[in-house]
Short mmCIF file of C-alpha atoms in Angstrom, two decimals:
data_model
loop_
_atom_site.label_atom_id
_atom_site.label_comp_id
_atom_site.label_asym_id
_atom_site.label_seq_id
_atom_site.Cartn_x
_atom_site.Cartn_y
_atom_site.Cartn_z
CA MET A 742 -21.78 -42.32 11.62
CA ASP A 743 -20.56 -44.28 8.31
CA ASN A 744 -17.27 -43.49 6.36
CA LYS A 745 -19.05 -41.60 3.62
CA GLN A 746 -20.52 -39.01 6.41
CA ILE A 747 -16.85 -38.64 7.90
CA ILE A 748 -15.30 -37.88 4.90
CA LEU A 749 -17.79 -35.43 4.36
CA ILE A 750 -17.39 -33.33 7.19
CA LEU A 751 -13.89 -33.68 6.82
CA VAL A 752 -14.21 -32.02 3.19
CA VAL A 753 -16.62 -29.44 4.55
CA ILE A 754 -14.25 -28.55 7.09
CA VAL A 755 -11.21 -28.45 5.00
CA VAL A 756 -12.74 -26.14 2.16
CA ILE A 757 -14.14 -23.87 5.12
CA LEU A 758 -10.66 -23.55 6.60
CA THR A 759 -9.37 -22.89 3.34
CA ALA A 760 -11.85 -20.17 2.56
CA ILE A 761 -11.19 -18.55 5.59
CA LEU A 762 -7.38 -18.59 4.93
CA SER A 763 -7.82 -17.49 1.38
CA PHE A 764 -9.85 -14.54 2.50
CA THR A 765 -7.35 -13.66 5.44
CA LEU A 766 -4.47 -13.86 3.24
CA LEU A 767 -5.94 -11.99 0.16
CA THR A 768 -7.01 -8.90 2.60
CA SER A 769 -4.20 -8.86 4.99
CA TYR A 770 -1.47 -5.92 4.65
CA LYS A 771 2.18 -6.44 5.12
CA THR A 772 3.75 -3.37 7.41
CA VAL A 773 6.79 -2.12 5.82
CA ASN A 774 9.41 0.47 6.80
CA ASP A 775 11.20 2.93 4.79
CA SER A 776 14.20 0.53 3.43
CA TYR A 777 11.10 -1.31 1.48
CA VAL A 778 9.72 1.51 0.18
CA HIS A 779 13.51 2.46 -1.12
CA ALA A 780 13.21 -0.56 -3.17
CA PRO A 781 9.70 -2.28 -3.31
CA MET A 782 8.09 -5.73 -4.41
CA PRO A 783 5.40 -4.38 -7.39
CA ASN A 784 1.39 -5.65 -6.37
CA GLU A 785 2.47 -6.90 -3.10
CA LYS A 786 -0.22 -5.62 -0.16
CA VAL A 787 1.57 -3.44 2.32
CA MET A 788 0.69 -0.40 4.71
CA PHE A 789 3.42 1.70 5.98
CA THR A 790 3.56 5.60 7.81
CA GLY A 791 5.03 8.29 6.72
CA THR A 792 4.71 12.26 6.37
CA TYR A 793 2.63 13.50 3.51
CA LEU A 794 4.68 16.36 2.03
CA GLY A 795 1.96 17.45 -0.62
CA PRO A 796 1.27 17.56 -4.31
CA ASN A 797 4.62 17.84 -6.08
CA ASP A 798 5.54 21.18 -7.64
CA SER A 799 6.45 19.37 -10.97
CA ILE A 800 4.86 21.86 -13.79
CA TYR A 801 2.88 18.23 -15.06
CA ASN A 802 1.27 18.76 -12.16
CA SER A 803 -0.78 21.51 -12.35
CA ASN A 804 -4.21 20.08 -10.91
CA GLY A 805 -2.78 18.68 -7.90
CA GLY A 806 -3.21 15.31 -8.20
CA SER A 807 0.41 13.68 -7.36
CA GLY A 808 1.76 14.06 -4.26
CA VAL A 809 4.71 12.40 -2.11
CA ILE A 810 4.92 10.54 1.30
CA GLN A 811 8.38 10.59 2.74
CA VAL A 812 8.93 7.28 4.66
CA GLY A 813 12.25 7.99 6.54
CA GLY A 814 14.63 8.41 3.36
CA ALA A 815 12.69 7.00 1.19
CA TYR A 816 9.66 8.49 -1.09
CA ALA A 817 6.27 6.85 -2.19
CA MET A 818 5.04 8.73 -5.23
CA VAL A 819 0.90 9.02 -4.44
CA SER A 820 -2.32 10.09 -6.04
CA THR A 821 -3.78 13.19 -3.61
CA ASP A 822 -7.29 12.19 -3.74
CA LYS A 823 -7.08 10.56 -0.53
CA LEU A 824 -4.76 12.98 1.16
CA GLN A 825 -6.26 16.16 0.76
CA GLY A 826 -5.67 18.36 3.47
CA LEU A 827 -3.01 16.02 5.20
CA GLU A 828 -0.40 18.17 4.20
CA ASN A 829 2.98 17.89 6.44
CA GLN A 830 0.98 15.51 8.74
CA THR A 831 1.75 11.54 9.76
CA VAL A 832 -0.52 9.52 7.52
CA THR A 833 -0.56 5.40 7.67
CA VAL A 834 -1.69 4.36 4.11
CA LYS A 835 -2.97 0.56 2.83
CA GLY A 836 -1.93 -0.39 -0.78
CA TYR A 837 0.37 -1.64 -3.27
CA PHE A 838 3.38 -0.07 -5.55
CA VAL A 839 2.95 -0.12 -8.98
CA ASP A 840 6.23 -0.68 -10.30
CA GLY A 841 9.33 -2.09 -8.71
CA PRO A 842 12.53 -0.50 -7.64
CA GLY A 843 13.90 0.22 -11.11
CA ASP A 844 10.97 2.36 -11.95
CA LYS A 845 11.40 5.00 -9.72
CA GLU A 846 10.27 9.02 -10.79
CA THR A 847 11.89 12.24 -9.56
CA VAL A 848 9.77 15.22 -8.87
CA PRO A 849 10.48 18.73 -7.45
CA ILE A 850 8.68 19.40 -3.98
CA ASN A 851 9.78 21.82 -1.23
CA ASN A 852 12.50 22.89 -3.16
CA ARG A 853 14.49 19.58 -3.66
CA TYR A 854 14.20 16.85 -5.92
CA VAL A 855 13.13 13.16 -4.44
CA SER A 856 12.60 9.96 -6.25
CA GLY A 857 10.36 7.29 -5.34
CA VAL A 858 7.80 4.74 -6.90
CA GLY A 859 4.48 4.86 -7.64
CA PHE A 860 2.11 3.58 -4.86
CA CYS A 861 -1.73 3.21 -5.10
CA ILE A 862 -3.24 3.74 -1.88
CA GLU A 863 -6.23 1.89 -1.50
CA GLU A 864 -7.29 2.70 2.31
CA VAL A 865 -6.03 5.73 4.38
CA VAL A 866 -5.88 4.36 8.34
CA TYR A 867 -7.02 7.00 10.87
CA ASN A 868 -5.90 6.63 14.10
#
């Protein structure tokens, strides 16, 4: 083998390893807890486990499309599309927060008010 072939083989190996690493980083989710949910970073791919409380009681939520997941003492505001029928159950979700901690919304649910940041569910993990 001459030097050109060795260099070509090394370049191919580096390209393949870079592609594998990029794919892994883009599709992996960081597992977070309630302290992160309380003050999330926008658009970071995360996963967490919490109790889906159900749709919120706001008069603006008459279609039941917006719900709340409780994670310890923190709350995430979510779309109910992928959580229907899972009310009051423990759920694990993957996705990203759409805003940061300064963009919390407060909604009524189960005779109390809770504040949290909007979370976009990409996948519900079934154990």
